[in-house]
mmCIF file of C-alpha atoms in Angstrom:
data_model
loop_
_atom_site.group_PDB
_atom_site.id
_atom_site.type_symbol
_atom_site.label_atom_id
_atom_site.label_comp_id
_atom_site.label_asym_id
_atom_site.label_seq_id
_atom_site.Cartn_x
_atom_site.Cartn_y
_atom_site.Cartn_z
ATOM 1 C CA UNK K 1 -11.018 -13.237 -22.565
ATOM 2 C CA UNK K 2 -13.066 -14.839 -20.182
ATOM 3 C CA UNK K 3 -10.844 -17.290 -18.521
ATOM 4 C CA UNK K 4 -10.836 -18.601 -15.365
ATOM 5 C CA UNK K 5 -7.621 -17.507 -12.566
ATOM 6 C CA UNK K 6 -5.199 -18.828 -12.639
ATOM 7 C CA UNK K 7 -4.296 -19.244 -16.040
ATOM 8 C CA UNK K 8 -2.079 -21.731 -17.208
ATOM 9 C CA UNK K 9 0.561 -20.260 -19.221
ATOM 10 C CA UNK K 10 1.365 -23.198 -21.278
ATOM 11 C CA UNK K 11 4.637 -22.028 -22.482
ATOM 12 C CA UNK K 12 6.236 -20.692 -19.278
ATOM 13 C CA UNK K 13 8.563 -21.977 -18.025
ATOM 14 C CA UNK K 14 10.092 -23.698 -20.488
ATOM 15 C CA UNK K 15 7.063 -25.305 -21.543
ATOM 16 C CA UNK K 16 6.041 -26.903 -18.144
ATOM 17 C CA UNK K 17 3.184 -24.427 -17.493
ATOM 18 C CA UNK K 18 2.657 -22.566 -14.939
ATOM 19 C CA UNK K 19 -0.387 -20.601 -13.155
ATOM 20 C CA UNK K 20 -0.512 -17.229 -13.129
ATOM 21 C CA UNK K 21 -2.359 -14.375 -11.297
ATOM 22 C CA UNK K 22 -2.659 -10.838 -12.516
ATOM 23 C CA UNK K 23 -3.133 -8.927 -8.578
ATOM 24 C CA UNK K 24 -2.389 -5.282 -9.865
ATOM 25 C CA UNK K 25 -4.748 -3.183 -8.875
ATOM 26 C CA UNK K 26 -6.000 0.189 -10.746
ATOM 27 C CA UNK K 27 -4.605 2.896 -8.160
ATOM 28 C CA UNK K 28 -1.093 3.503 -9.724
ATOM 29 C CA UNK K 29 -2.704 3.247 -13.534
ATOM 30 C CA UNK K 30 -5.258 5.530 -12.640
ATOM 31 C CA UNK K 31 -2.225 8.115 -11.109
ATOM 32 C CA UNK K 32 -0.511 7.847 -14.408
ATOM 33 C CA UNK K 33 -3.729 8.560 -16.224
ATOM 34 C CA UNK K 34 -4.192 11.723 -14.250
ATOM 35 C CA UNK K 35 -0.407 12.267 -14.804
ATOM 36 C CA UNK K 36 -0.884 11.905 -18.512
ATOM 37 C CA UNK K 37 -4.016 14.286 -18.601
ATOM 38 C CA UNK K 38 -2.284 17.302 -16.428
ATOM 39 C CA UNK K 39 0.707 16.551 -19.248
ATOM 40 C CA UNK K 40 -0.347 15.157 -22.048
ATOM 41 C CA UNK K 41 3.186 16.192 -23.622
ATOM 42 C CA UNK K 42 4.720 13.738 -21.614
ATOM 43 C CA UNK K 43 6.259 10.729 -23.368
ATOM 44 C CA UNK K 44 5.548 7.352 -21.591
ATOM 45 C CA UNK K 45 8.431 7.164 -20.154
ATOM 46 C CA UNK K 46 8.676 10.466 -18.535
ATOM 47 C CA UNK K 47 5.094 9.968 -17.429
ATOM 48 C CA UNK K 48 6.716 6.938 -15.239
ATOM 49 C CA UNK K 49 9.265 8.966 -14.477
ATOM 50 C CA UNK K 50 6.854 12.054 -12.483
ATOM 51 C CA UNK K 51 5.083 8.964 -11.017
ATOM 52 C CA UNK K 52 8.326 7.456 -9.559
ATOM 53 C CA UNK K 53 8.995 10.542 -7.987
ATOM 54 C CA UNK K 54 5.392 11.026 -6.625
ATOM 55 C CA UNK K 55 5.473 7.298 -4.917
ATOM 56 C CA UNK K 56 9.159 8.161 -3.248
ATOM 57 C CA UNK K 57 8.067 11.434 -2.216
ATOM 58 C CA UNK K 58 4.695 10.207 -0.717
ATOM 59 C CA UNK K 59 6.416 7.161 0.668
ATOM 60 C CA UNK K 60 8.478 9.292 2.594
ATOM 61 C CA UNK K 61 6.043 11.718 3.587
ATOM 62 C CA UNK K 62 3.395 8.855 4.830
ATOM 63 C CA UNK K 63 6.333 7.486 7.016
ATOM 64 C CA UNK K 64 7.366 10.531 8.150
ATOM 65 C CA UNK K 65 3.413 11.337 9.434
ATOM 66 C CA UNK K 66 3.939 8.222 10.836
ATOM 67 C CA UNK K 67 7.078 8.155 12.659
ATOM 68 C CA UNK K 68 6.717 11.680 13.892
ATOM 69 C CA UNK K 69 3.997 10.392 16.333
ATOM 70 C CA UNK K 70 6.181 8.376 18.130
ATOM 71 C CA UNK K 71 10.082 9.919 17.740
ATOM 72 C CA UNK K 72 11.598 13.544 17.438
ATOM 73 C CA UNK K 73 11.420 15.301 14.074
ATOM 74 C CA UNK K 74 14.572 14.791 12.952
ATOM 75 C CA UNK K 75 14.796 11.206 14.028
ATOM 76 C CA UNK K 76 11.729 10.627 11.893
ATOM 77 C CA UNK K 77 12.776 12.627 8.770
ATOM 78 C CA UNK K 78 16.320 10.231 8.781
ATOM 79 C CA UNK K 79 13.969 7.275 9.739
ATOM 80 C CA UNK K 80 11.899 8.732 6.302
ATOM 81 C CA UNK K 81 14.995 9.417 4.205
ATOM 82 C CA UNK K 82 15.892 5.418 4.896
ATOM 83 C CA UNK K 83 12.652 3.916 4.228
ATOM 84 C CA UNK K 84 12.600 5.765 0.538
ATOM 85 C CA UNK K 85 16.376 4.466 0.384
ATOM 86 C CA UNK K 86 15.267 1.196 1.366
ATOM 87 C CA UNK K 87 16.633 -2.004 -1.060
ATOM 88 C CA UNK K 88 13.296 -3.854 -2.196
ATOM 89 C CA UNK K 89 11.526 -0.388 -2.430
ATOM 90 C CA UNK K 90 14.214 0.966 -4.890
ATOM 91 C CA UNK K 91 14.370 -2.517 -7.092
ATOM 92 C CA UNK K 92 10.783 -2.509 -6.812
ATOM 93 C CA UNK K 93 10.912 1.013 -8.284
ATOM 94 C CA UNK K 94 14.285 1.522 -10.427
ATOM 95 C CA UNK K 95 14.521 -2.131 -11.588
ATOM 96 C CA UNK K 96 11.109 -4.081 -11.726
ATOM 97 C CA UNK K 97 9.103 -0.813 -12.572
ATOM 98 C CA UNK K 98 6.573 -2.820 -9.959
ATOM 99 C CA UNK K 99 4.467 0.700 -9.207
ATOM 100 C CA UNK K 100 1.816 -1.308 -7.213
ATOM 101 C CA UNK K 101 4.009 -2.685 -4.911
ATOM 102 C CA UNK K 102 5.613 0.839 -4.788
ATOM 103 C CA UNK K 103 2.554 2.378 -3.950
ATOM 104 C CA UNK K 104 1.809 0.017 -1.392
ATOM 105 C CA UNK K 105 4.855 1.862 0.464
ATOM 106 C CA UNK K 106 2.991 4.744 0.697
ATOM 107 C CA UNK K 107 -0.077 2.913 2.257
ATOM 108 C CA UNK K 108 1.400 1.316 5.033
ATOM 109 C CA UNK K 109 3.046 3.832 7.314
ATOM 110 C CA UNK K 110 -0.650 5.120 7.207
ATOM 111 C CA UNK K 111 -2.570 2.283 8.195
ATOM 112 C CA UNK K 112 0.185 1.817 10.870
ATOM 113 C CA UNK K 113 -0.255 5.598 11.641
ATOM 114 C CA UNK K 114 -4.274 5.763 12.006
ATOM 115 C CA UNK K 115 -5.198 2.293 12.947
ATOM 116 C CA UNK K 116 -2.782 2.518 16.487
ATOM 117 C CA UNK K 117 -3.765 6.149 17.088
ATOM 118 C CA UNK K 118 -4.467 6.723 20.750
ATOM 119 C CA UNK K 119 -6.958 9.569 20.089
ATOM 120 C CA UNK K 120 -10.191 7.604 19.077
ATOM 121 C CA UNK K 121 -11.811 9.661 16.987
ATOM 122 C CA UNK K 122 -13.863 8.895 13.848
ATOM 123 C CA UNK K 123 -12.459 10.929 11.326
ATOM 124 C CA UNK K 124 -8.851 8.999 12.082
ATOM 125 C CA UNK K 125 -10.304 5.224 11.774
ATOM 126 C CA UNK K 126 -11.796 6.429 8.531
ATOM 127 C CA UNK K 127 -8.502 7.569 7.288
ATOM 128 C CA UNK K 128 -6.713 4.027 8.378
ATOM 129 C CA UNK K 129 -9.990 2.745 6.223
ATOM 130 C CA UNK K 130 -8.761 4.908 3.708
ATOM 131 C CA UNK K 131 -5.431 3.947 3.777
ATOM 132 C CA UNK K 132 -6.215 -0.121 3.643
ATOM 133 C CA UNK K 133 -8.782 0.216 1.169
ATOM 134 C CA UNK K 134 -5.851 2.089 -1.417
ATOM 135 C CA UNK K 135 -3.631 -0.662 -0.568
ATOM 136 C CA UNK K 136 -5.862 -2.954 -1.555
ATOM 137 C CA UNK K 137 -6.298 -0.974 -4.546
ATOM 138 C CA UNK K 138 -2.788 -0.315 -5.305
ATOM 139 C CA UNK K 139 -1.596 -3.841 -4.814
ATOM 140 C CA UNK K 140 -3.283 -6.721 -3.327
ATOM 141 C CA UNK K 141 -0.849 -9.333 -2.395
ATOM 142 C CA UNK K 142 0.662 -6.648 0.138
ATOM 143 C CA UNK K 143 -2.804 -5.975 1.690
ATOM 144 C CA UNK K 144 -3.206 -9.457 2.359
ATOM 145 C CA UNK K 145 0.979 -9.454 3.896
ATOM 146 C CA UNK K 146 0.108 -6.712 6.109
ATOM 147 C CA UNK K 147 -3.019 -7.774 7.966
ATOM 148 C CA UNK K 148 -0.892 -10.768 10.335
ATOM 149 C CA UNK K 149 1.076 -7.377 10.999
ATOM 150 C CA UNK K 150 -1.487 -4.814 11.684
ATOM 151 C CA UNK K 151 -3.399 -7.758 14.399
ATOM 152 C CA UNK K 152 0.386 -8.444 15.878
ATOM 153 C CA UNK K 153 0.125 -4.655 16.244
ATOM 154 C CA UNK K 154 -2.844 -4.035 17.155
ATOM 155 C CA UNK K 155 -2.345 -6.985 20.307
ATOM 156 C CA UNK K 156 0.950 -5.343 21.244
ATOM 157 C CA UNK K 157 -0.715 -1.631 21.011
ATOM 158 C CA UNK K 158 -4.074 -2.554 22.897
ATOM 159 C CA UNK K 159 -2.637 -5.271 25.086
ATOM 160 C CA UNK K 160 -4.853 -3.897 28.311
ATOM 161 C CA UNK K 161 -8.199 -3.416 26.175
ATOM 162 C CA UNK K 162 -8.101 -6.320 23.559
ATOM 163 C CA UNK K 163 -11.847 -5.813 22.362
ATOM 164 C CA UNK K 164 -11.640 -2.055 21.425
ATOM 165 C CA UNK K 165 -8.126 -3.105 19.245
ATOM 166 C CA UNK K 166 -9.684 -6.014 17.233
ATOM 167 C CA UNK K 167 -12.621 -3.838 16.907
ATOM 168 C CA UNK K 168 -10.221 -1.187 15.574
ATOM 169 C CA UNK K 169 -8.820 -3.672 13.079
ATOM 170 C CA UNK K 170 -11.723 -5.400 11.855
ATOM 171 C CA UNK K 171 -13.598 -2.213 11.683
ATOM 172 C CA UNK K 172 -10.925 -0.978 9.488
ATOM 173 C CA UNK K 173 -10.452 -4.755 7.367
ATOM 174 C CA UNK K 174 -14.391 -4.340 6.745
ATOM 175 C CA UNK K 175 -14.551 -0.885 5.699
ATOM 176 C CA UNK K 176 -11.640 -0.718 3.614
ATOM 177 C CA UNK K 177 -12.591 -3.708 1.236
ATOM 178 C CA UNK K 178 -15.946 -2.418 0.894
ATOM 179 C CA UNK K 179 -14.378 0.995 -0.090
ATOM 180 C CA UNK K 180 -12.300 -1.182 -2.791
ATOM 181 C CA UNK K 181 -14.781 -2.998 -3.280
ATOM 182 C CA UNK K 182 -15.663 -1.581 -7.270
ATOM 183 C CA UNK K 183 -11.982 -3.327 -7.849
ATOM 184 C CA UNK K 184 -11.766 -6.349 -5.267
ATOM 185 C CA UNK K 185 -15.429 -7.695 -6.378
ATOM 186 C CA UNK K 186 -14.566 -8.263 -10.002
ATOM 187 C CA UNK K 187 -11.299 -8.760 -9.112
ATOM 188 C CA UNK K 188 -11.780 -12.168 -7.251
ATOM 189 C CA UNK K 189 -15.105 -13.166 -9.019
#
């Protein structure tokens, strides 16, 4: 409609008015479009449903890849089973239907995963580019929550070779919004 963010919803709450962003990114719409097209059959609801399981699942999996670079196998699949089981990511799923911020769970084991990887090697600073610039795209209030924690890990990581981690980081900050940027651009214009 044209109007500027915030927007002042007059009548919430209890006509005070408040401000209110809309953050969502496209990522987990454009999933349940692709959902909807493999199975167009698919009520609504059961479309949400395949996509709930495909966000636990991946979840899961991403912290699993991550974990398993640092622990045993099976201390990493329990570590896996937990962080699917884990309070605010079920609410956020079961509850709130909030598949951005679901999605974001499947984003940030990644980034963790690639950005503190001691093999530096291209091809694993573009996936942590990847991985930040789908978090962006999947929900952007947790991008924004986990860049204090990627620097705080990136210090702790590369403690004896500062340069090469903020390098790291900012390499992968930079790259992933320009990779979102076809969503951020508009987005915060």
């Amino acid at each position: 409609a044209g109007d500027r963010y915030p927007r002042w919803l007059t009548g919430y709450p209890v006509n005070l008015g408040s401000p209110v962003f809309y953050f969502y990114g496209p990522l987990p719409f454009f999933l349940l479009a692709l959902i909807h097209a493999a199975h167009p059959a698919l009520t609504p609801s059961e479309t949400l449903t395949v996509l709930h399981f495909l966000l636990y699942w991946g979840s899961g999996l991403a912290f699993f890849h991550w974990a398993r670079s640092y622990v045993p196998r099976s201390v990493a699949l329990v570590g896996a089973c937990l962080y699917m089981a884990a309070h605010y990511h079920v609410l956020d799923m079961d509850h709130r239907n909030a598949i951005g911020e679901a999605m974001a769970f499947v984003f940030l084991p990644l980034i963790f995963r690639y950005l503190l990887d001691a093999e530096d090697r291209g091809r694993r600073r573009m996936l942590a580019c990847l991985a930040y610039a789908g978090l962006i795209m999947a929900h952007l209030p947790s991008a924004l929550l986990a860049a204090p924690f990627m620097l705080l890990a990136v210090v702790l990581v590369y403690w004896r070779a500062p340069a090469r981690g903020l390098l790291r980081l900012s390499t992968t900050g930079f790259a992933g919004a320009l990779l979102a940027g076809p969503y951020l651009v508009p987005a915060l214009a």
